[in-house]
Amino acid sequence: ETIMDKKRLPVARDLYAELGKKRTARVYLFLGEDEGEKDKAVRRIADLIRAGDPAGHTLGRFHCEAGELMQAADFALSRSMFADARLCVMLNVDAVSGTAAGAALLSEVFASLPDSTTLVMTSSANRPPKGLESVSGMSVFQFWPPFEKDLAAYVTRTLGAEGITIDAGAARALIDLLGRNVRAVDGALEKLRNSGVERLTEETVLSLVGGERERSVFEFVDALFRGDRSSLAQLKNLIENNCPELLILNQIARQADSIERFHLAVRGGDTEDEALRKASVPPRVGGAFMEMARVNPIIKIKRIYPLLGRADKALKSHRVSKSVVASPLFDLSREMLATGPPPPAV
């Protein structure tokens, strides 16, 4: 039986059940339109790989639709002299799997993948793309786009599991504020969990997630991506006020992902409005986001990803700095600011 013969593919919750048992596959194919949930699944897999290899792991993300399949294959098949684990993510693999050259290269990857490498491929299609219908040992999962009511139920269920109650109006208000952006919702849930409030009303939720703009994580991230050096003072203020550093890092990563998706959509011929939708950007902030994207071209975003990985590893190693400004987040922010905006057009 091939994947195409199955009437129903396993979905995200089935994957999380497997990962909850501390089991990972060698090769994954993630299908569907929910890019935020796919990113979340990749992070869960990366966490398990890291836990199983104290020496650390290396993460590589490659856009096949942008001609990066060869680089992805080189990364997946290379063997480190230090034997560290590798996680290779091939985004939009359907762009190349149907071509003769792409199919041949993917076949070589499947046949020669080292034991230390885990491969995750993604496609926005709802069925396996041509050439990937019957790959031996590949685990396939469907990521359906969430609807507002599903996300509201997810919010209530997630907080309830930790003893926090939220009324229905507050859950709906949170989704109205953030839209169908699963990553933004997860970031908000982390903030709500760390607030210490056990009963959440609509007013409380909007205050914690949408208020205090001048001191919020969102304001800091916007300033950082604009190249504003005052963002360092904002970061210092956040950390000194006990804002979780991993929450801040996750928001930086989400913004980088959104900018990258926007650039790729525009490059692919989408209108700016359609590209903003694919980047999960609310219309009310579209103009500010496009200005931010202008000063963060895709080549700069690609340089940011290794810096994010290094900061994530440092924070999760429980490294404690004697000074706030010596934290991994400050190192990351200073390096991002040092890259500077592109030169003006002439």
mmCIF file of C-alpha atoms in Angstrom:
data_model
loop_
_atom_site.group_PDB
_atom_site.id
_atom_site.type_symbol
_atom_site.label_atom_id
_atom_site.label_comp_id
_atom_site.label_asym_id
_atom_site.label_seq_id
_atom_site.Cartn_x
_atom_site.Cartn_y
_atom_site.Cartn_z
ATOM 1 C CA GLU A 1 0.000 0.000 0.000
ATOM 2 C CA THR A 2 1.338 3.421 -0.969
ATOM 3 C CA ILE A 3 0.644 6.692 0.807
ATOM 4 C CA MET A 4 -1.795 7.589 -1.979
ATOM 5 C CA ASP A 5 -3.893 4.504 -1.170
ATOM 6 C CA LYS A 6 -4.642 5.713 2.348
ATOM 7 C CA LYS A 7 -7.963 7.516 2.772
ATOM 8 C CA ARG A 8 -6.751 9.439 5.800
ATOM 9 C CA LEU A 9 -3.227 10.537 6.577
ATOM 10 C CA PRO A 10 -2.024 10.924 10.184
ATOM 11 C CA VAL A 11 -2.352 14.504 11.412
ATOM 12 C CA ALA A 12 -0.302 16.755 13.693
ATOM 13 C CA ARG A 13 -1.736 15.365 16.942
ATOM 14 C CA ASP A 14 -0.692 11.839 15.834
ATOM 15 C CA LEU A 15 2.854 13.116 15.316
ATOM 16 C CA TYR A 16 2.904 14.758 18.743
ATOM 17 C CA ALA A 17 1.693 11.492 20.312
ATOM 18 C CA GLU A 18 4.676 9.711 18.752
ATOM 19 C CA LEU A 19 7.101 12.407 19.835
ATOM 20 C CA GLY A 20 5.618 12.236 23.330
ATOM 21 C CA LYS A 21 6.933 8.667 23.470
ATOM 22 C CA LYS A 22 10.428 10.022 22.679
ATOM 23 C CA ARG A 23 10.386 8.355 19.271
ATOM 24 C CA THR A 24 11.487 10.027 16.042
ATOM 25 C CA ALA A 25 11.518 8.727 12.480
ATOM 26 C CA ARG A 26 14.458 9.035 10.102
ATOM 27 C CA VAL A 27 12.471 10.741 7.324
ATOM 28 C CA TYR A 28 9.337 12.892 7.570
ATOM 29 C CA LEU A 29 7.033 14.479 5.005
ATOM 30 C CA PHE A 30 4.821 17.295 6.336
ATOM 31 C CA LEU A 31 1.862 18.169 4.098
ATOM 32 C CA GLY A 32 -0.683 20.997 4.194
ATOM 33 C CA GLU A 33 -1.056 24.735 4.569
ATOM 34 C CA ASP A 34 -0.424 25.256 8.286
ATOM 35 C CA GLU A 35 3.178 26.476 8.123
ATOM 36 C CA GLY A 36 3.146 27.618 11.751
ATOM 37 C CA GLU A 37 2.262 24.171 13.047
ATOM 38 C CA LYS A 38 4.902 22.591 10.799
ATOM 39 C CA ASP A 39 7.526 24.900 12.314
ATOM 40 C CA LYS A 40 6.327 23.925 15.777
ATOM 41 C CA ALA A 41 6.684 20.231 14.882
ATOM 42 C CA VAL A 42 10.228 20.802 13.587
ATOM 43 C CA ARG A 43 11.134 22.465 16.896
ATOM 44 C CA ARG A 44 9.697 19.498 18.827
ATOM 45 C CA ILE A 45 11.782 17.079 16.756
ATOM 46 C CA ALA A 46 14.871 19.256 17.235
ATOM 47 C CA ASP A 47 14.335 19.240 21.010
ATOM 48 C CA LEU A 48 14.195 15.424 21.041
ATOM 49 C CA ILE A 49 17.330 15.156 18.898
ATOM 50 C CA ARG A 50 19.122 17.570 21.215
ATOM 51 C CA ALA A 51 18.048 15.565 24.278
ATOM 52 C CA GLY A 52 19.374 12.368 22.699
ATOM 53 C CA ASP A 53 22.732 13.865 21.756
ATOM 54 C CA PRO A 54 24.374 15.829 24.577
ATOM 55 C CA ALA A 55 27.062 16.985 22.129
ATOM 56 C CA GLY A 56 24.412 19.072 20.405
ATOM 57 C CA HIS A 57 22.898 19.078 16.945
ATOM 58 C CA THR A 58 23.055 21.086 13.752
ATOM 59 C CA LEU A 59 19.909 22.367 12.054
ATOM 60 C CA GLY A 60 19.812 23.234 8.355
ATOM 61 C CA ARG A 61 16.798 24.845 6.606
ATOM 62 C CA PHE A 62 16.697 24.910 2.818
ATOM 63 C CA HIS A 63 14.157 26.291 0.329
ATOM 64 C CA CYS A 64 13.881 23.851 -2.555
ATOM 65 C CA GLU A 65 11.735 26.273 -4.592
ATOM 66 C CA ALA A 66 14.625 28.755 -4.391
ATOM 67 C CA GLY A 67 17.155 26.316 -5.864
ATOM 68 C CA GLU A 68 18.651 25.066 -2.588
ATOM 69 C CA LEU A 69 18.104 21.315 -3.060
ATOM 70 C CA MET A 70 21.791 20.677 -3.786
ATOM 71 C CA GLN A 71 22.880 22.506 -0.634
ATOM 72 C CA ALA A 72 20.271 20.549 1.334
ATOM 73 C CA ALA A 73 21.549 17.241 -0.032
ATOM 74 C CA ASP A 74 25.162 18.152 0.785
ATOM 75 C CA PHE A 75 24.132 19.050 4.338
ATOM 76 C CA ALA A 76 22.043 15.896 4.831
ATOM 77 C CA LEU A 77 24.707 13.521 3.528
ATOM 78 C CA SER A 78 27.797 15.090 5.090
ATOM 79 C CA ARG A 79 29.230 13.308 8.112
ATOM 80 C CA SER A 80 30.691 15.350 10.932
ATOM 81 C CA MET A 81 34.018 14.318 12.430
ATOM 82 C CA PHE A 82 32.413 15.097 15.800
ATOM 83 C CA ALA A 83 29.434 12.801 15.028
ATOM 84 C CA ASP A 84 26.884 15.438 16.020
ATOM 85 C CA ALA A 85 23.247 14.842 15.121
ATOM 86 C CA ARG A 86 21.819 16.730 12.151
ATOM 87 C CA LEU A 87 18.305 17.864 11.329
ATOM 88 C CA CYS A 88 17.852 18.736 7.658
ATOM 89 C CA VAL A 89 14.643 20.587 6.719
ATOM 90 C CA MET A 90 13.795 20.706 3.001
ATOM 91 C CA LEU A 91 11.021 23.266 2.562
ATOM 92 C CA ASN A 92 8.609 23.058 -0.416
ATOM 93 C CA VAL A 93 10.131 19.851 -1.732
ATOM 94 C CA ASP A 94 7.258 19.513 -4.235
ATOM 95 C CA ALA A 95 8.976 22.198 -6.321
ATOM 96 C CA VAL A 96 11.718 19.721 -7.291
ATOM 97 C CA SER A 97 10.512 16.177 -6.569
ATOM 98 C CA GLY A 98 8.744 15.879 -9.933
ATOM 99 C CA THR A 99 11.795 16.796 -12.027
ATOM 100 C CA ALA A 100 14.248 14.174 -13.217
ATOM 101 C CA ALA A 101 17.245 15.870 -11.574
ATOM 102 C CA GLY A 102 15.357 16.493 -8.325
ATOM 103 C CA ALA A 103 14.037 12.937 -8.140
ATOM 104 C CA ALA A 104 17.524 11.515 -8.742
ATOM 105 C CA LEU A 105 19.088 13.669 -6.037
ATOM 106 C CA LEU A 106 16.342 12.857 -3.524
ATOM 107 C CA SER A 107 16.754 9.130 -4.261
ATOM 108 C CA GLU A 108 20.461 9.452 -3.459
ATOM 109 C CA VAL A 109 19.617 11.217 -0.181
ATOM 110 C CA PHE A 110 17.117 8.505 0.823
ATOM 111 C CA ALA A 111 19.597 5.728 -0.002
ATOM 112 C CA SER A 112 22.632 7.265 1.711
ATOM 113 C CA LEU A 113 21.194 9.220 4.659
ATOM 114 C CA PRO A 114 23.587 8.823 7.635
ATOM 115 C CA ASP A 115 22.200 7.391 10.857
ATOM 116 C CA SER A 116 22.954 10.690 12.597
ATOM 117 C CA THR A 117 20.727 12.727 10.243
ATOM 118 C CA THR A 118 16.975 13.258 10.466
ATOM 119 C CA LEU A 119 15.278 14.574 7.330
ATOM 120 C CA VAL A 120 12.070 16.642 7.318
ATOM 121 C CA MET A 121 10.480 17.599 3.980
ATOM 122 C CA THR A 122 7.502 19.937 3.616
ATOM 123 C CA SER A 123 4.898 20.649 0.958
ATOM 124 C CA SER A 124 1.852 22.914 1.050
ATOM 125 C CA ALA A 125 -0.096 20.334 -1.004
ATOM 126 C CA ASN A 126 -2.538 18.034 0.772
ATOM 127 C CA ARG A 127 -1.287 14.850 -0.903
ATOM 128 C CA PRO A 128 2.290 13.578 -1.375
ATOM 129 C CA PRO A 129 3.910 15.197 -4.422
ATOM 130 C CA LYS A 130 5.074 13.256 -7.454
ATOM 131 C CA GLY A 131 8.068 11.085 -6.677
ATOM 132 C CA LEU A 132 7.337 10.849 -2.948
ATOM 133 C CA GLU A 133 4.281 8.565 -3.003
ATOM 134 C CA SER A 134 6.059 5.435 -1.770
ATOM 135 C CA VAL A 135 9.344 6.226 -0.033
ATOM 136 C CA SER A 136 10.354 3.377 2.263
ATOM 137 C CA GLY A 137 10.388 4.261 5.968
ATOM 138 C CA MET A 138 9.009 7.791 5.486
ATOM 139 C CA SER A 139 6.468 9.085 8.025
ATOM 140 C CA VAL A 140 3.840 11.370 6.501
ATOM 141 C CA PHE A 141 1.669 13.807 8.464
ATOM 142 C CA GLN A 142 -1.076 16.218 7.412
ATOM 143 C CA PHE A 143 -1.189 19.756 8.807
ATOM 144 C CA TRP A 144 -4.649 21.178 8.210
ATOM 145 C CA PRO A 145 -5.092 24.967 8.564
ATOM 146 C CA PRO A 146 -6.793 25.821 11.849
ATOM 147 C CA PHE A 147 -10.102 27.643 12.079
ATOM 148 C CA GLU A 148 -10.848 30.257 14.693
ATOM 149 C CA LYS A 149 -13.070 28.007 16.801
ATOM 150 C CA ASP A 150 -10.443 25.244 16.752
ATOM 151 C CA LEU A 151 -7.785 27.676 17.930
ATOM 152 C CA ALA A 152 -10.048 29.026 20.677
ATOM 153 C CA ALA A 153 -10.655 25.454 21.882
ATOM 154 C CA TYR A 154 -6.898 24.812 21.721
ATOM 155 C CA VAL A 155 -6.269 27.879 23.892
ATOM 156 C CA THR A 156 -8.820 26.762 26.495
ATOM 157 C CA ARG A 157 -7.535 23.178 26.531
ATOM 158 C CA THR A 158 -3.840 24.118 26.721
ATOM 159 C CA LEU A 159 -4.290 26.552 29.614
ATOM 160 C CA GLY A 160 -6.750 24.247 31.392
ATOM 161 C CA ALA A 161 -4.159 21.458 31.433
ATOM 162 C CA GLU A 162 -1.993 23.748 33.576
ATOM 163 C CA GLY A 163 -4.747 24.780 35.960
ATOM 164 C CA ILE A 164 -5.461 28.138 34.307
ATOM 165 C CA THR A 165 -9.060 29.016 33.430
ATOM 166 C CA ILE A 166 -9.981 31.350 30.577
ATOM 167 C CA ASP A 167 -13.538 32.279 29.713
ATOM 168 C CA ALA A 168 -14.872 31.779 26.180
ATOM 169 C CA GLY A 169 -14.940 35.502 25.427
ATOM 170 C CA ALA A 170 -11.292 35.877 26.413
ATOM 171 C CA ALA A 171 -10.234 32.955 24.209
ATOM 172 C CA ARG A 172 -12.101 34.456 21.242
ATOM 173 C CA ALA A 173 -10.573 37.873 21.928
ATOM 174 C CA LEU A 174 -7.083 36.350 21.846
ATOM 175 C CA ILE A 175 -7.765 34.754 18.436
ATOM 176 C CA ASP A 176 -9.297 37.996 17.137
ATOM 177 C CA LEU A 177 -6.099 39.765 18.188
ATOM 178 C CA LEU A 178 -3.659 37.262 16.678
ATOM 179 C CA GLY A 179 -5.618 35.688 13.802
ATOM 180 C CA ARG A 180 -4.955 32.150 12.523
ATOM 181 C CA ASN A 181 -1.278 32.382 13.393
ATOM 182 C CA VAL A 182 -0.502 29.287 15.480
ATOM 183 C CA ARG A 183 3.006 30.473 16.303
ATOM 184 C CA ALA A 184 1.681 33.803 17.573
ATOM 185 C CA VAL A 185 -0.947 31.988 19.641
ATOM 186 C CA ASP A 186 1.709 29.701 21.150
ATOM 187 C CA GLY A 187 3.826 32.743 22.010
ATOM 188 C CA ALA A 188 0.827 34.372 23.689
ATOM 189 C CA LEU A 189 0.056 31.189 25.643
ATOM 190 C CA GLU A 190 3.608 31.094 26.949
ATOM 191 C CA LYS A 191 3.266 34.689 28.082
ATOM 192 C CA LEU A 192 -0.075 33.966 29.763
ATOM 193 C CA ARG A 193 1.345 30.896 31.542
ATOM 194 C CA ASN A 194 4.215 32.953 32.902
ATOM 195 C CA SER A 195 1.965 35.787 34.080
ATOM 196 C CA GLY A 196 0.964 33.959 37.272
ATOM 197 C CA VAL A 197 -2.735 34.753 36.670
ATOM 198 C CA GLU A 198 -4.958 31.700 37.246
ATOM 199 C CA ARG A 199 -8.288 33.114 35.980
ATOM 200 C CA LEU A 200 -8.090 34.988 32.689
ATOM 201 C CA THR A 201 -10.749 37.428 31.528
ATOM 202 C CA GLU A 202 -10.886 39.284 28.208
ATOM 203 C CA GLU A 203 -9.517 42.415 29.877
ATOM 204 C CA THR A 204 -6.641 40.474 31.443
ATOM 205 C CA VAL A 205 -5.730 38.739 28.179
ATOM 206 C CA LEU A 206 -5.710 41.955 26.157
ATOM 207 C CA SER A 207 -3.646 43.669 28.844
ATOM 208 C CA LEU A 208 -1.038 40.894 29.003
ATOM 209 C CA VAL A 209 -0.788 40.183 25.275
ATOM 210 C CA GLY A 210 -1.868 43.374 23.543
ATOM 211 C CA GLY A 211 -1.066 46.091 26.082
ATOM 212 C CA GLU A 212 2.080 47.734 27.456
ATOM 213 C CA ARG A 213 3.416 48.171 23.940
ATOM 214 C CA GLU A 214 6.432 50.178 24.953
ATOM 215 C CA ARG A 215 7.638 47.345 27.175
ATOM 216 C CA SER A 216 6.365 44.381 25.208
ATOM 217 C CA VAL A 217 8.273 41.655 23.462
ATOM 218 C CA PHE A 218 6.526 42.568 20.226
ATOM 219 C CA GLU A 219 7.720 46.171 20.383
ATOM 220 C CA PHE A 220 11.283 45.027 21.061
ATOM 221 C CA VAL A 221 11.247 42.576 18.136
ATOM 222 C CA ASP A 222 9.904 45.251 15.781
ATOM 223 C CA ALA A 223 12.660 47.657 16.857
ATOM 224 C CA LEU A 224 15.325 44.974 16.476
ATOM 225 C CA PHE A 225 14.298 44.143 12.910
ATOM 226 C CA ARG A 226 14.123 47.845 12.040
ATOM 227 C CA GLY A 227 17.802 48.071 13.042
ATOM 228 C CA ASP A 228 17.034 50.436 15.936
ATOM 229 C CA ARG A 229 19.845 50.298 18.507
ATOM 230 C CA SER A 230 17.423 51.400 21.225
ATOM 231 C CA SER A 231 16.137 47.825 21.030
ATOM 232 C CA LEU A 232 19.092 46.812 23.247
ATOM 233 C CA ALA A 233 17.736 49.017 26.042
ATOM 234 C CA GLN A 234 14.280 47.513 25.511
ATOM 235 C CA LEU A 235 15.748 44.008 25.741
ATOM 236 C CA LYS A 236 17.551 44.871 28.972
ATOM 237 C CA ASN A 237 14.261 46.150 30.395
ATOM 238 C CA LEU A 238 12.411 42.973 29.398
ATOM 239 C CA ILE A 239 14.972 40.655 30.973
ATOM 240 C CA GLU A 240 15.210 42.729 34.152
ATOM 241 C CA ASN A 241 11.415 42.489 34.431
ATOM 242 C CA ASN A 242 11.657 38.683 34.307
ATOM 243 C CA CYS A 243 10.305 38.189 30.793
ATOM 244 C CA PRO A 244 11.217 34.577 29.800
ATOM 245 C CA GLU A 245 14.217 34.687 27.493
ATOM 246 C CA LEU A 246 13.045 31.711 25.427
ATOM 247 C CA LEU A 247 9.760 33.543 24.811
ATOM 248 C CA ILE A 248 11.720 36.524 23.472
ATOM 249 C CA LEU A 249 13.870 34.254 21.290
ATOM 250 C CA ASN A 250 10.793 32.505 19.888
ATOM 251 C CA GLN A 251 9.270 35.855 18.907
ATOM 252 C CA ILE A 252 12.475 36.832 17.072
ATOM 253 C CA ALA A 253 12.426 33.499 15.223
ATOM 254 C CA ARG A 254 8.760 33.912 14.294
ATOM 255 C CA GLN A 255 9.379 37.369 12.872
ATOM 256 C CA ALA A 256 12.312 36.069 10.807
ATOM 257 C CA ASP A 257 10.103 33.271 9.457
ATOM 258 C CA SER A 258 7.334 35.736 8.538
ATOM 259 C CA ILE A 259 9.730 38.036 6.692
ATOM 260 C CA GLU A 260 11.241 35.081 4.853
ATOM 261 C CA ARG A 261 7.797 33.797 3.785
ATOM 262 C CA PHE A 262 6.838 37.303 2.586
ATOM 263 C CA HIS A 263 9.962 37.622 0.420
ATOM 264 C CA LEU A 264 9.501 34.149 -1.071
ATOM 265 C CA ALA A 265 5.848 34.820 -1.879
ATOM 266 C CA VAL A 266 6.699 38.103 -3.636
ATOM 267 C CA ARG A 267 9.556 36.408 -5.481
ATOM 268 C CA GLY A 268 7.074 33.738 -6.578
ATOM 269 C CA GLY A 269 4.813 36.342 -8.198
ATOM 270 C CA ASP A 270 2.241 36.966 -5.437
ATOM 271 C CA THR A 271 0.829 40.421 -4.853
ATOM 272 C CA GLU A 272 1.915 42.213 -1.693
ATOM 273 C CA ASP A 273 -1.502 41.590 -0.098
ATOM 274 C CA GLU A 274 -1.292 37.866 -0.853
ATOM 275 C CA ALA A 275 2.315 37.740 0.399
ATOM 276 C CA LEU A 276 1.253 39.416 3.661
ATOM 277 C CA ARG A 277 -1.460 36.793 4.090
ATOM 278 C CA LYS A 278 1.025 33.968 3.554
ATOM 279 C CA ALA A 279 3.316 35.592 6.109
ATOM 280 C CA SER A 280 0.404 35.691 8.629
ATOM 281 C CA VAL A 281 0.607 39.495 8.901
ATOM 282 C CA PRO A 282 -2.619 41.305 9.960
ATOM 283 C CA PRO A 283 -3.681 43.956 7.409
ATOM 284 C CA ARG A 284 -3.542 46.739 10.019
ATOM 285 C CA VAL A 285 0.252 46.408 10.296
ATOM 286 C CA GLY A 286 0.960 45.514 6.667
ATOM 287 C CA GLY A 287 2.660 48.808 5.808
ATOM 288 C CA ALA A 288 5.027 48.690 8.783
ATOM 289 C CA PHE A 289 5.824 45.034 8.081
ATOM 290 C CA MET A 290 6.696 45.709 4.435
ATOM 291 C CA GLU A 291 9.062 48.483 5.504
ATOM 292 C CA MET A 292 10.669 46.027 7.938
ATOM 293 C CA ALA A 293 10.965 43.443 5.163
ATOM 294 C CA ARG A 294 12.674 46.035 2.938
ATOM 295 C CA VAL A 295 15.518 46.503 5.436
ATOM 296 C CA ASN A 296 15.727 42.728 6.004
ATOM 297 C CA PRO A 297 16.243 41.118 2.567
ATOM 298 C CA ILE A 298 16.147 37.353 2.390
ATOM 299 C CA ILE A 299 19.956 37.071 2.303
ATOM 300 C CA LYS A 300 20.082 38.809 5.700
ATOM 301 C CA ILE A 301 17.337 36.565 7.122
ATOM 302 C CA LYS A 302 19.329 33.499 6.070
ATOM 303 C CA ARG A 303 22.326 34.819 8.030
ATOM 304 C CA ILE A 304 20.106 35.252 11.092
ATOM 305 C CA TYR A 305 19.018 31.589 11.326
ATOM 306 C CA PRO A 306 22.422 30.229 12.501
ATOM 307 C CA LEU A 307 22.554 33.020 15.107
ATOM 308 C CA LEU A 308 19.104 31.971 16.376
ATOM 309 C CA GLY A 309 20.236 28.368 16.632
ATOM 310 C CA ARG A 310 23.313 29.341 18.637
ATOM 311 C CA ALA A 311 21.259 31.475 21.035
ATOM 312 C CA ASP A 312 18.687 28.699 21.460
ATOM 313 C CA LYS A 313 21.392 26.182 22.320
ATOM 314 C CA ALA A 314 23.020 28.567 24.813
ATOM 315 C CA LEU A 315 19.731 29.373 26.569
ATOM 316 C CA LYS A 316 18.697 25.719 26.809
ATOM 317 C CA SER A 317 22.096 24.757 28.218
ATOM 318 C CA HIS A 318 21.128 26.846 31.272
ATOM 319 C CA ARG A 319 24.155 29.064 30.893
ATOM 320 C CA VAL A 320 23.812 31.842 33.467
ATOM 321 C CA SER A 321 25.439 35.220 32.797
ATOM 322 C CA LYS A 322 26.715 37.421 35.584
ATOM 323 C CA SER A 323 25.481 40.440 33.624
ATOM 324 C CA VAL A 324 22.180 40.874 31.778
ATOM 325 C CA VAL A 325 24.014 42.370 28.797
ATOM 326 C CA ALA A 326 26.211 39.272 28.538
ATOM 327 C CA SER A 327 23.237 36.978 27.901
ATOM 328 C CA PRO A 328 22.876 34.961 24.660
ATOM 329 C CA LEU A 329 19.989 37.233 23.651
ATOM 330 C CA PHE A 330 22.235 40.291 23.812
ATOM 331 C CA ASP A 331 24.871 38.516 21.745
ATOM 332 C CA LEU A 332 22.198 37.640 19.167
ATOM 333 C CA SER A 333 20.749 41.173 19.085
ATOM 334 C CA ARG A 334 24.129 42.853 18.729
ATOM 335 C CA GLU A 335 25.069 40.546 15.849
ATOM 336 C CA MET A 336 21.726 41.196 14.108
ATOM 337 C CA LEU A 337 22.189 44.958 14.464
ATOM 338 C CA ALA A 338 25.764 44.715 13.186
ATOM 339 C CA THR A 339 24.626 43.275 9.854
ATOM 340 C CA GLY A 340 22.958 46.618 9.085
ATOM 341 C CA PRO A 341 20.387 47.471 6.406
ATOM 342 C CA PRO A 342 21.107 47.051 2.690
ATOM 343 C CA PRO A 343 22.638 50.038 0.844
ATOM 344 C CA PRO A 344 20.096 52.459 -0.631
ATOM 345 C CA ALA A 345 19.129 51.997 -4.260
ATOM 346 C CA VAL A 346 20.754 54.364 -6.735
#
